[in-house]
XYZ file of C-alpha atoms in Angstrom:
709
model
C -15.071 56.977 38.224
C -16.637 53.577 39.190
C -19.143 53.630 36.149
C -15.988 54.549 34.168
C -14.344 51.580 35.174
C -17.549 49.410 34.304
C -17.558 50.793 31.038
C -13.750 50.397 30.325
C -13.580 46.703 31.707
C -16.585 46.095 29.376
C -14.712 47.677 26.354
C -11.821 45.303 27.068
C -13.972 42.173 27.276
C -15.678 43.247 24.381
C -12.366 43.223 22.086
C -10.843 40.621 23.789
C -14.229 38.453 22.185
C -13.489 40.334 19.233
C -9.493 39.470 18.677
C -10.542 35.786 19.612
C -13.522 35.588 16.921
C -11.519 37.352 14.164
C -8.352 34.535 15.035
C -10.817 31.867 14.430
C -12.171 33.535 11.373
C -8.929 34.045 10.120
C -7.523 30.469 11.003
C -10.765 29.000 8.792
C -10.146 31.387 5.670
C -6.284 30.334 6.047
C -7.522 26.297 5.549
C -10.205 27.299 2.733
C -7.374 28.884 0.750
C -4.692 28.216 -1.416
C -1.435 29.114 1.051
C 1.089 29.589 -1.576
C 0.137 32.451 -3.364
C 0.568 34.163 0.567
C 4.327 33.141 0.529
C 5.315 34.913 -2.497
C 4.035 37.999 -1.007
C 5.816 37.691 2.554
C 9.045 36.041 2.277
C 9.282 36.599 5.838
C 6.904 33.864 6.544
C 8.559 30.524 6.684
C 6.503 27.874 5.067
C 7.758 25.206 7.907
C 8.599 25.484 11.289
C 10.046 22.269 13.045
C 10.617 22.260 16.619
C 13.007 19.381 17.522
C 16.508 18.301 15.733
C 16.448 14.419 16.559
C 15.753 12.216 13.899
C 12.226 12.363 13.322
C 12.467 16.341 12.970
C 15.879 16.055 10.798
C 14.513 13.298 8.402
C 11.395 15.900 7.915
C 14.095 18.365 6.911
C 15.836 16.544 4.414
C 12.511 15.408 3.009
C 10.569 18.595 2.541
C 13.840 20.487 1.041
C 14.114 17.730 -1.349
C 10.732 18.707 -2.192
C 11.233 21.919 -2.451
C 9.623 23.643 0.813
C 11.670 25.824 2.566
C 12.060 25.160 6.154
C 14.212 25.157 9.544
C 14.514 23.769 12.524
C 14.756 24.725 16.952
C 16.272 23.003 18.765
C 16.640 23.747 22.575
C 19.309 22.015 23.605
C 23.013 23.543 23.090
C 24.649 20.519 21.551
C 23.702 17.528 20.200
C 23.706 14.134 22.583
C 25.885 11.535 22.560
C 23.560 9.887 24.654
C 22.918 6.243 22.037
C 18.810 6.246 22.933
C 17.310 4.503 20.025
C 19.547 2.260 17.690
C 17.195 -0.023 15.896
C 16.250 0.611 12.242
C 13.225 -1.687 10.596
C 12.532 -2.313 7.270
C 10.264 0.544 6.500
C 12.462 3.054 7.983
C 15.502 1.917 6.018
C 13.227 2.325 2.794
C 12.640 6.002 3.671
C 16.788 6.133 4.016
C 17.585 4.759 0.490
C 15.490 8.072 -1.031
C 17.933 10.218 1.167
C 20.869 10.346 -0.858
C 22.515 7.179 -0.128
C 21.794 6.931 3.524
C 20.828 3.868 4.105
C 23.806 2.931 2.306
C 26.065 4.609 4.716
C 24.673 2.918 7.905
C 24.648 -0.430 6.633
C 28.542 0.513 6.294
C 29.290 2.160 9.821
C 27.026 0.054 11.551
C 28.164 -3.050 13.366
C 28.741 -6.914 11.288
C 25.187 -8.464 11.487
C 26.722 -11.207 13.542
C 27.674 -9.200 16.551
C 24.240 -8.395 16.716
C 21.650 -10.475 16.040
C 21.046 -12.181 19.138
C 19.545 -12.185 22.642
C 21.453 -13.582 25.198
C 20.002 -14.164 28.957
C 22.738 -14.750 31.342
C 23.744 -14.828 35.313
C 26.384 -12.258 34.054
C 28.647 -11.681 30.917
C 31.511 -13.625 32.045
C 29.042 -16.410 33.681
C 26.746 -19.018 32.472
C 24.491 -18.565 29.882
C 20.731 -19.375 30.383
C 19.254 -19.400 26.633
C 19.829 -17.000 23.592
C 17.600 -16.404 20.992
C 18.626 -15.576 17.317
C 16.249 -12.696 15.546
C 17.599 -12.930 12.018
C 16.450 -15.175 9.583
C 17.422 -15.840 6.241
C 14.537 -13.890 4.411
C 16.012 -11.054 6.174
C 19.113 -10.909 4.064
C 17.699 -11.829 1.051
C 15.995 -8.711 -0.218
C 12.865 -10.453 -1.690
C 10.491 -8.698 0.450
C 12.339 -4.802 0.647
C 15.025 -4.010 -1.300
C 17.045 -3.648 1.960
C 17.878 -5.050 5.229
C 17.190 -4.279 9.123
C 20.426 -1.919 10.779
C 21.915 -1.262 14.253
C 22.753 1.907 14.534
C 22.759 4.568 17.083
C 20.436 7.441 16.953
C 23.077 9.990 17.920
C 25.155 8.161 14.689
C 22.476 8.394 12.962
C 22.026 12.405 13.257
C 25.392 12.932 12.673
C 24.698 11.614 9.332
C 21.466 13.213 8.751
C 23.149 16.531 9.968
C 25.689 15.675 6.836
C 23.408 15.345 4.393
C 21.395 18.861 5.693
C 25.046 20.664 5.546
C 25.462 19.273 1.886
C 22.124 20.643 0.890
C 23.095 24.030 2.483
C 21.716 23.939 5.916
C 23.572 25.519 8.834
C 24.006 25.329 12.516
C 23.915 28.385 14.433
C 23.185 29.400 17.883
C 22.321 32.650 18.657
C 24.075 34.183 15.674
C 22.315 37.816 15.906
C 18.998 36.440 15.212
C 17.845 39.260 17.379
C 18.449 41.312 14.443
C 17.151 39.602 11.584
C 14.445 37.193 10.614
C 14.371 33.530 10.619
C 16.196 31.999 6.858
C 15.264 28.937 5.481
C 17.633 26.229 5.948
C 18.861 26.884 9.151
C 19.249 25.004 12.657
C 19.153 26.981 15.576
C 20.577 25.382 18.511
C 19.799 26.803 22.247
C 16.224 28.018 21.481
C 13.364 27.183 23.379
C 10.027 27.669 22.162
C 7.893 29.260 24.757
C 4.703 30.008 23.360
C 2.419 29.693 20.382
C -0.189 31.759 18.694
C -2.120 32.189 15.470
C -2.571 35.755 13.907
C -4.173 36.596 10.529
C -1.910 34.357 8.298
C 0.308 32.401 10.214
C 1.488 31.049 13.607
C 3.766 33.203 15.769
C 6.815 31.325 17.471
C 8.053 32.983 20.281
C 11.413 31.709 21.140
C 14.161 32.049 24.163
C 17.833 31.801 24.052
C 20.538 33.150 26.206
C 22.894 35.872 24.356
C 26.023 36.866 26.004
C 24.474 35.659 29.866
C 21.105 37.556 28.935
C 18.093 36.029 28.091
C 16.395 37.241 24.836
C 12.886 36.241 23.097
C 12.404 36.372 19.411
C 8.933 36.051 17.367
C 9.309 33.915 14.467
C 6.113 33.859 11.791
C 5.497 30.581 9.986
C 2.717 28.729 7.949
C 2.715 25.117 9.689
C 4.487 24.470 13.044
C 5.704 21.052 13.567
C 6.364 19.660 16.991
C 8.974 16.821 16.724
C 10.325 17.775 19.644
C 10.338 14.436 22.121
C 8.052 12.854 24.705
C 7.901 15.838 26.681
C 6.720 18.174 23.835
C 6.622 21.791 24.440
C 5.094 22.200 21.248
C 2.318 19.635 22.665
C 1.865 21.092 25.872
C 1.412 24.616 24.446
C -1.383 23.703 22.578
C -2.884 21.388 25.201
C -3.114 18.515 23.692
C -3.625 15.528 26.064
C -1.480 11.953 25.684
C -3.805 8.724 26.277
C -2.701 5.363 27.665
C -0.650 3.809 30.149
C 1.524 5.895 32.064
C 4.399 4.677 34.384
C 5.102 1.134 33.279
C 8.242 1.093 34.518
C 11.014 3.502 36.112
C 14.582 3.141 34.658
C 18.011 4.485 35.216
C 20.074 4.573 31.970
C 23.602 4.231 31.849
C 26.263 4.931 29.297
C 29.222 3.925 29.247
C 32.292 2.978 27.369
C 34.771 -0.242 27.580
C 36.547 -1.686 24.819
C 37.900 -4.715 27.067
C 34.333 -5.470 27.686
C 33.681 -4.874 23.529
C 36.475 -7.628 23.108
C 35.295 -10.069 25.178
C 31.864 -10.399 24.344
C 32.852 -10.037 20.444
C 34.681 -13.133 20.648
C 32.821 -14.655 23.762
C 29.233 -13.879 23.591
C 27.822 -11.581 21.449
C 24.928 -9.770 20.905
C 22.483 -6.542 20.730
C 20.813 -7.216 24.480
C 21.864 -8.952 27.401
C 19.224 -9.792 29.773
C 21.201 -10.550 33.438
C 19.831 -12.006 36.380
C 22.143 -12.883 39.446
C 22.187 -12.544 43.406
C 23.492 -9.076 43.320
C 21.796 -7.227 40.418
C 19.471 -7.191 37.409
C 19.583 -5.023 34.651
C 19.796 -5.018 30.518
C 22.695 -4.318 28.472
C 22.674 -2.763 24.922
C 25.351 -3.229 22.871
C 25.402 -0.487 21.097
C 28.941 -1.335 19.395
C 31.162 -3.877 20.605
C 33.898 -3.070 18.222
C 33.705 0.649 20.059
C 33.282 -0.781 23.436
C 29.721 1.475 23.704
C 26.895 0.262 26.021
C 23.618 1.505 27.848
C 22.813 -0.275 31.074
C 19.479 -0.409 31.920
C 18.586 -0.459 35.593
C 15.077 -0.839 37.282
C 14.598 2.243 39.364
C 11.979 2.670 42.522
C 11.821 6.096 43.782
C 11.451 7.533 46.530
C 13.397 4.938 48.225
C 15.368 4.805 45.137
C 17.108 9.004 44.870
C 18.738 9.192 41.463
C 21.361 11.305 42.782
C 22.572 7.889 44.664
C 23.231 6.839 40.914
C 27.049 8.361 40.972
C 29.337 7.231 38.529
C 31.273 5.118 41.083
C 28.093 3.205 42.350
C 27.380 2.355 38.509
C 30.948 1.064 37.833
C 29.911 -1.166 40.823
C 26.700 -2.343 39.307
C 28.648 -2.440 35.740
C 31.087 -5.277 37.571
C 28.045 -7.026 39.553
C 26.409 -7.622 35.971
C 29.937 -8.126 33.889
C 30.913 -11.076 36.832
C 34.410 -9.157 36.829
C 36.056 -5.887 37.284
C 37.268 -3.978 34.383
C 40.136 -1.733 33.307
C 38.809 0.687 31.191
C 34.867 1.292 32.281
C 34.297 4.656 31.586
C 30.997 5.974 32.337
C 30.102 8.880 30.197
C 25.984 9.712 31.034
C 23.587 8.634 33.542
C 19.717 9.321 32.966
C 16.648 8.349 34.513
C 13.502 7.875 32.217
C 10.226 6.277 32.848
C 8.236 4.159 30.303
C 4.669 4.991 29.148
C 2.811 3.490 26.422
C 1.031 6.919 24.961
C -0.852 8.291 22.351
C -1.467 11.992 21.696
C -5.392 12.595 21.581
C -4.928 14.456 18.387
C -1.921 14.980 15.966
C -3.115 18.430 14.838
C -4.380 21.915 16.472
C -5.398 25.661 15.073
C -7.180 24.624 12.118
C -4.569 21.916 11.277
C -1.612 24.312 10.940
C -0.184 22.733 14.154
C 1.346 19.170 13.911
C 2.988 16.959 16.083
C 5.587 13.965 14.706
C 7.660 11.418 16.552
C 7.699 10.956 20.004
C 5.742 14.286 20.614
C 2.620 12.168 19.393
C 3.540 8.865 20.549
C 5.697 7.369 23.258
C 6.041 3.677 23.416
C 7.814 0.965 25.427
C 11.470 0.482 23.589
C 10.475 -3.338 23.239
C 10.656 -4.042 19.076
C 12.149 -0.207 18.379
C 8.777 0.896 17.289
C 9.055 4.752 18.659
C 12.038 6.040 16.361
C 10.616 3.889 13.382
C 7.048 4.924 13.959
C 8.396 8.805 13.868
C 10.105 8.284 10.800
C 7.424 6.910 8.874
C 5.016 10.123 10.422
C 7.985 12.258 8.641
C 7.822 10.455 5.199
C 3.772 10.725 5.461
C 3.760 14.199 6.381
C 6.683 15.697 4.003
C 4.725 15.388 0.734
C 1.348 16.449 2.085
C 2.945 19.899 3.365
C 4.416 20.278 -0.105
C 1.575 19.701 -1.735
C -0.081 22.438 0.127
C 2.835 24.679 -0.166
C 2.958 24.275 -3.803
C -0.973 24.830 -4.137
C -1.327 21.126 -5.494
C -4.199 20.595 -2.807
C -6.041 22.359 -0.023
C -5.615 22.514 3.532
C -8.188 19.862 3.989
C -5.084 16.964 2.990
C -3.332 17.511 6.539
C -6.395 16.182 8.080
C -5.337 12.600 6.654
C -2.405 12.771 8.278
C -3.754 12.612 11.869
C -6.532 9.732 10.203
C -3.569 7.887 8.823
C -0.860 7.493 11.547
C -2.475 7.854 14.775
C -4.367 4.288 14.630
C -0.888 3.001 13.352
C 0.437 4.761 16.582
C -2.342 3.254 18.592
C -1.476 -0.409 16.931
C 2.456 -0.164 17.757
C 1.556 1.126 21.033
C -0.149 -2.351 21.879
C 2.325 -4.126 20.132
C 5.065 -2.599 22.047
C 3.459 -2.956 25.123
C 3.201 -7.091 24.553
C 6.945 -7.239 23.601
C 7.126 -5.401 26.445
C 5.513 -8.262 28.587
C 7.260 -10.888 26.587
C 10.141 -9.341 27.649
C 9.109 -10.104 31.428
C 8.230 -13.631 30.530
C 11.527 -15.243 31.024
C 12.522 -13.109 34.561
C 8.749 -14.240 35.900
C 9.886 -17.885 34.664
C 12.992 -17.628 37.243
C 10.402 -16.717 40.007
C 11.135 -12.578 39.327
C 7.912 -11.552 38.605
C 8.139 -8.097 37.794
C 4.630 -7.352 38.907
C 5.751 -8.976 42.049
C 8.358 -6.342 42.804
C 6.158 -3.335 41.633
C 3.714 -4.903 44.119
C 5.605 -5.005 46.820
C 7.268 -1.514 45.913
C 3.524 -0.049 46.146
C 2.533 -1.975 49.305
C 5.630 -0.024 50.751
C 4.378 3.509 49.502
C 1.294 3.377 50.702
C 1.857 1.008 54.477
C 5.150 1.739 55.920
C 5.964 4.424 53.624
C 3.992 6.765 55.522
C 5.697 6.104 58.828
C 9.049 4.793 58.490
C 11.665 7.159 57.937
C 13.043 6.999 54.342
C 16.129 5.256 55.142
C 14.600 2.489 56.490
C 12.260 2.111 53.911
C 14.928 1.720 51.105
C 16.986 -0.872 53.781
C 13.409 -2.598 53.665
C 13.421 -2.926 49.812
C 16.621 -3.767 48.997
C 15.566 -6.606 51.366
C 12.881 -7.802 50.088
C 14.694 -7.579 46.595
C 17.866 -9.342 48.135
C 15.719 -12.241 48.852
C 14.259 -12.469 45.535
C 17.556 -12.540 43.506
C 18.962 -15.399 45.882
C 16.293 -17.514 43.693
C 19.208 -17.090 41.170
C 21.883 -18.425 42.979
C 24.056 -21.142 41.502
C 22.256 -23.713 44.238
C 19.099 -22.775 43.152
C 19.483 -22.319 39.386
C 21.100 -25.592 38.131
C 19.738 -29.027 36.744
C 20.267 -30.644 39.821
C 17.885 -28.735 41.890
C 14.175 -30.036 41.186
C 13.117 -26.072 41.452
C 16.143 -24.980 39.420
C 15.544 -27.876 36.660
C 11.850 -26.405 36.523
C 12.276 -23.317 36.137
C 15.226 -23.594 33.151
C 12.204 -25.823 31.089
C 10.031 -22.748 31.561
C 12.920 -20.775 29.933
C 13.541 -22.883 27.295
C 9.998 -23.625 26.682
C 9.103 -19.389 26.468
C 12.425 -19.615 23.679
C 11.124 -22.784 21.672
C 7.610 -21.105 21.383
C 8.927 -17.631 20.400
C 7.122 -16.040 23.314
C 10.496 -14.117 24.279
C 10.905 -10.480 23.788
C 10.944 -10.121 19.675
C 13.212 -7.986 17.768
C 11.558 -8.177 13.954
C 7.759 -7.872 13.378
C 8.154 -7.915 9.288
C 4.063 -8.120 9.194
C 3.578 -4.853 10.968
C 6.674 -2.845 9.725
C 6.279 -3.640 6.206
C 2.906 -4.545 6.072
C 0.703 -1.684 7.824
C -2.038 -0.202 5.764
C -3.936 3.191 6.204
C -7.619 1.984 6.472
C -8.604 5.561 5.408
C -7.236 9.002 4.532
C -5.786 9.980 1.109
C -6.374 7.189 -1.013
C -9.851 5.373 -2.400
C -10.714 2.040 -0.524
C -12.080 -0.933 -1.821
C -15.443 -0.921 -3.047
C -18.029 -3.787 -1.836
C -16.076 -4.526 0.983
C -13.207 -6.182 -1.004
C -9.737 -6.389 0.400
C -8.777 -7.103 3.938
C -10.941 -5.767 6.994
C -11.736 -2.429 8.000
C -10.139 -3.606 11.004
C -6.661 -4.686 12.034
C -5.952 -8.080 13.200
C -4.944 -7.206 16.634
C -1.513 -7.460 17.743
C 0.131 -11.249 18.827
C 2.948 -9.838 19.872
C 4.797 -12.879 18.185
C 6.800 -12.517 14.780
C 4.524 -13.019 11.590
C 6.207 -12.844 7.953
C 5.044 -9.963 5.425
C 2.647 -10.845 2.448
C 2.710 -8.429 -0.024
C -0.404 -6.376 -0.971
C -1.896 -4.050 -3.644
C -4.467 -3.120 -1.654
C -5.241 0.694 -1.108
C -3.570 1.971 1.863
C -1.050 -0.540 1.748
C 3.246 0.322 0.583
C 3.903 -0.786 -2.688
C 5.245 -4.366 -3.223
C 8.991 -4.543 -3.787
C 10.156 -6.518 -6.690
C 13.553 -6.295 -8.809
C 13.157 -4.511 -12.127
C 15.223 -2.927 -14.641
C 15.053 -0.105 -17.156
C 14.638 -0.737 -20.635
C 15.785 -0.481 -22.991
C 18.797 -2.298 -21.232
C 16.738 -5.040 -20.482
C 19.694 -7.489 -20.839
C 21.888 -5.698 -18.116
C 22.646 -6.894 -14.927
C 21.499 -3.657 -12.903
C 18.195 -3.655 -11.429
C 16.296 -1.336 -9.117
C 12.900 -2.078 -7.022
C 9.718 -0.784 -7.907
C 10.170 1.473 -4.658
C 12.678 3.261 -6.440
C 10.405 4.378 -9.739
C 8.631 6.743 -7.045
C 10.422 10.000 -6.578
C 11.615 11.759 -3.384
C 12.453 14.840 -4.982
C 8.926 15.756 -6.256
C 5.242 15.562 -5.407
C 4.553 12.828 -7.772
C 1.947 10.074 -8.104
C 3.370 6.604 -9.952
C 0.511 4.758 -12.358
C 1.534 1.075 -12.621
C 0.503 -0.549 -15.534
C 0.548 -3.402 -17.979
C 1.329 -3.079 -21.933
C -2.138 -3.522 -23.145
C -4.569 -1.129 -25.176
C -7.446 -0.672 -22.311
C -4.174 0.407 -20.158
C -2.411 3.002 -22.340
C -6.186 4.447 -22.640
C -6.419 4.845 -18.515
C -2.535 5.928 -18.889
C -3.810 9.022 -21.503
C -6.780 9.735 -19.179
C -5.064 9.981 -15.703
C -1.995 12.127 -17.608
C -4.793 14.565 -19.260
C -6.751 14.643 -15.827
C -3.347 15.150 -14.079
C -2.208 18.198 -16.131
C -5.855 19.565 -15.744
C -5.243 19.507 -11.750
C -1.307 20.737 -12.137
C -0.188 17.111 -10.619
C 2.940 15.345 -11.111
C 2.326 11.681 -12.567
C 4.660 9.532 -14.230
C 3.366 6.295 -15.884
C 5.278 2.992 -15.440
C 4.592 0.261 -17.865
C 5.967 -3.227 -16.583
C 6.998 -5.985 -19.082
C 6.269 -9.725 -18.111
C 10.100 -11.269 -18.027
C 10.834 -13.337 -20.909
C 7.723 -11.376 -23.326
C 9.949 -8.208 -23.942
C 12.607 -7.807 -26.424
C 14.863 -4.714 -27.838
C 11.842 -2.810 -29.297
C 9.184 -2.991 -26.872
C 8.596 0.580 -25.817
C 5.606 2.655 -24.894
C 6.373 5.563 -27.148
C 4.108 5.405 -29.637
C 1.146 4.348 -27.652
C 1.706 6.949 -24.929
C 2.289 10.017 -27.408
C 2.045 13.133 -26.803
C 3.058 12.063 -22.848
C 6.686 12.089 -22.408
C 6.589 11.220 -18.680
C 6.834 7.343 -18.440
C 9.500 4.499 -17.980
C 9.245 0.810 -19.490
C 10.462 -1.712 -16.955
C 11.022 -5.716 -17.318
C 10.090 -7.514 -13.625
C 13.512 -9.632 -12.808
C 11.988 -12.792 -11.184
C 14.139 -14.337 -8.872
C 13.416 -18.103 -10.110
C 11.063 -19.517 -12.805
C 8.968 -20.249 -10.220
C 8.401 -16.952 -8.702
C 5.451 -15.020 -9.087
C 4.839 -12.243 -11.592
C 4.695 -8.779 -10.533
C 0.626 -8.895 -11.299
C 0.656 -12.470 -9.609
C 2.706 -10.491 -6.405
C -0.158 -8.051 -6.299
C -2.756 -10.770 -6.505
C -4.120 -9.067 -9.691
C -4.450 -9.502 -13.106
C -2.492 -7.854 -15.644
C -5.776 -6.177 -16.898
C -5.629 -3.859 -13.359
C -3.560 -0.730 -12.932
C -2.260 0.715 -9.380
C -1.744 4.399 -8.247
C 0.713 5.178 -6.095
C 1.227 8.188 -3.727
C 4.557 10.004 -3.365
C 5.194 8.121 0.182
C 5.054 4.674 -1.527
C 1.902 4.015 -0.542
C -1.093 2.832 -2.716
C -3.878 5.270 -3.670
C -6.073 3.347 -6.034
C -6.406 0.872 -7.639
C -8.312 -1.128 -10.638
C -8.496 -4.532 -11.059
C -10.133 -4.642 -14.926
C -10.025 -1.936 -17.136
C -12.494 1.193 -16.199
C -15.497 0.992 -17.547
C -17.596 4.680 -18.594
C -16.243 7.464 -18.922
C -12.605 7.241 -18.105
C -11.493 10.858 -17.678
C -14.548 11.681 -15.079
C -13.710 8.562 -13.266
C -10.100 10.006 -12.751
C -11.389 13.393 -11.976
C -13.130 11.464 -8.864
C -9.932 9.572 -7.869
C -7.804 12.565 -7.771
C -10.453 14.859 -6.167
C -11.019 12.092 -3.441
C -7.089 11.769 -2.748
C -6.105 15.413 -2.667
C -9.230 16.672 -1.216
C -12.243 17.466 -2.875
C -9.942 19.456 -5.643
C -12.798 19.175 -8.276
C -12.839 20.703 -11.535
C -15.960 20.974 -13.659
């Protein structure tokens, strides 16, 4: 019997090892073949399964569907959250939303008027004296010179609502159990209350096991998919299941988030003290109030939280109301506490974005979590989705091999690391004002740590709490009217320091145009500049200050915006952005040229190579302002090709730069733009030598070594 047991164990070990080897070989095989051929043979394998129905997962669903990729979404919550959460949408995200069937226009229509949210206000109470304020909107933020759309202030749950409406318009349905235990998951479904509990790589797909409750019983379901995208937030189940670690700074601060409504407070602030963020410092409490919508009276109050001396359970609705009244400066008659949540601020980025031979992918907060300062979290996630969508679509459609997915991590992870550093700097800037008032948060954290490491080991919890609150109360005493006034030398000195912080732009910033629009991919699905031309290989470290965006046509940069008119209607008033020339409905590259013979020859070569590669390319011929007439056409120069458009540049003034001047190039050059608006390749003068051979090299490098001999 003992010999049989040993033999059985050895056989089990052998088959286990064989299974692992077989799985590894099958993953390698899947990576090297074109996946599109597999879909037609097995329709039960979903091309893309997205876990997480937040903004990133929903945006990715819309983008993929518009590109013709079948996908579905799993969401562990039974209902969609009404907690406002993120609320600032930067320029680049709004540009992405312009591609989503009028989403940007809807956001602008429904958001509060900019006059109600352009300022950050620092005060002793909402009804008391104002220490100072900062206006974060400048004239250039509205004139649409660098972007066709402005930033927005729009709560996350409202954004989710608009995205869900778009998804329903294109055929998505929202379901719970709905008999899923008896049928395969179909495309264009959002499954609520479905927890992802395991992922397993098999020969031809990722097998995702979900768990959901039906009629009081927990049921599991297996869903096969070719790609799994974890867009399931900071505590990502997908990330944890595949064992990807987060790297960076943990536990920067613990807070309690109090979502409440008060029409009375909204009306008061609308007329007396309109703003987006209110930093409130007084002897009784300290907090940051986010005014999500003054007209609707919707707010979120952020309160510092110091466990274990402070218990989250102590933050009852009544306790939160009393805190609100202390920070408002008087009682309100209509406060309704909607939700109370604890949360921890981190600045971390996933060590990698891809797993299981690049078939499991992280996006959004699952891949990075930042301090909220500057609103980089949701915006970085939306841009992750924009980068990822066209690459997944290109693989599914057989345009590129799977190797292009490595460029997703290659491009997006450095951006997340940069934004993490910038968020930390901006968070530290937010601490500058309380520090100048004698309330340095670092001191509060040190006091808390000292109590935990000393008396915390011997004193009962109640006494610890009393001690901590007593020390904090003594600190807040510096905010009394007796101390904090111009007649008190100490108070006058501190107020002067605060004014200096505002004047120097060293306080918390809302906008970072240079980073929002000017981020650049240094390597990836692009051809870098030869001979070290262009900007340095490494970006300049973040400054934490607002810097203006400078347009660039360097490879990896987002295509500069300029208004143009489509010919032959060159005398008309309707204009579009150069960004509008890039399709959101197909995986199509854009070649921008001037109407000269050498560039037309280049266009012929690009279109010929693209046809060989089965890649869509549209040619855009930009005619200079003032040098075009009604007969201007590229038809004769581009025959027999038909996928082209003639446009004429629209300059704001006679002194404005031409298109090629804006790009810091001459009209002898050309620009090749990717489906996500980023420049894949450019040439500053005519291509020398065999143009077709050169363009084969260019497309081969961009699309993942897909060489045609």
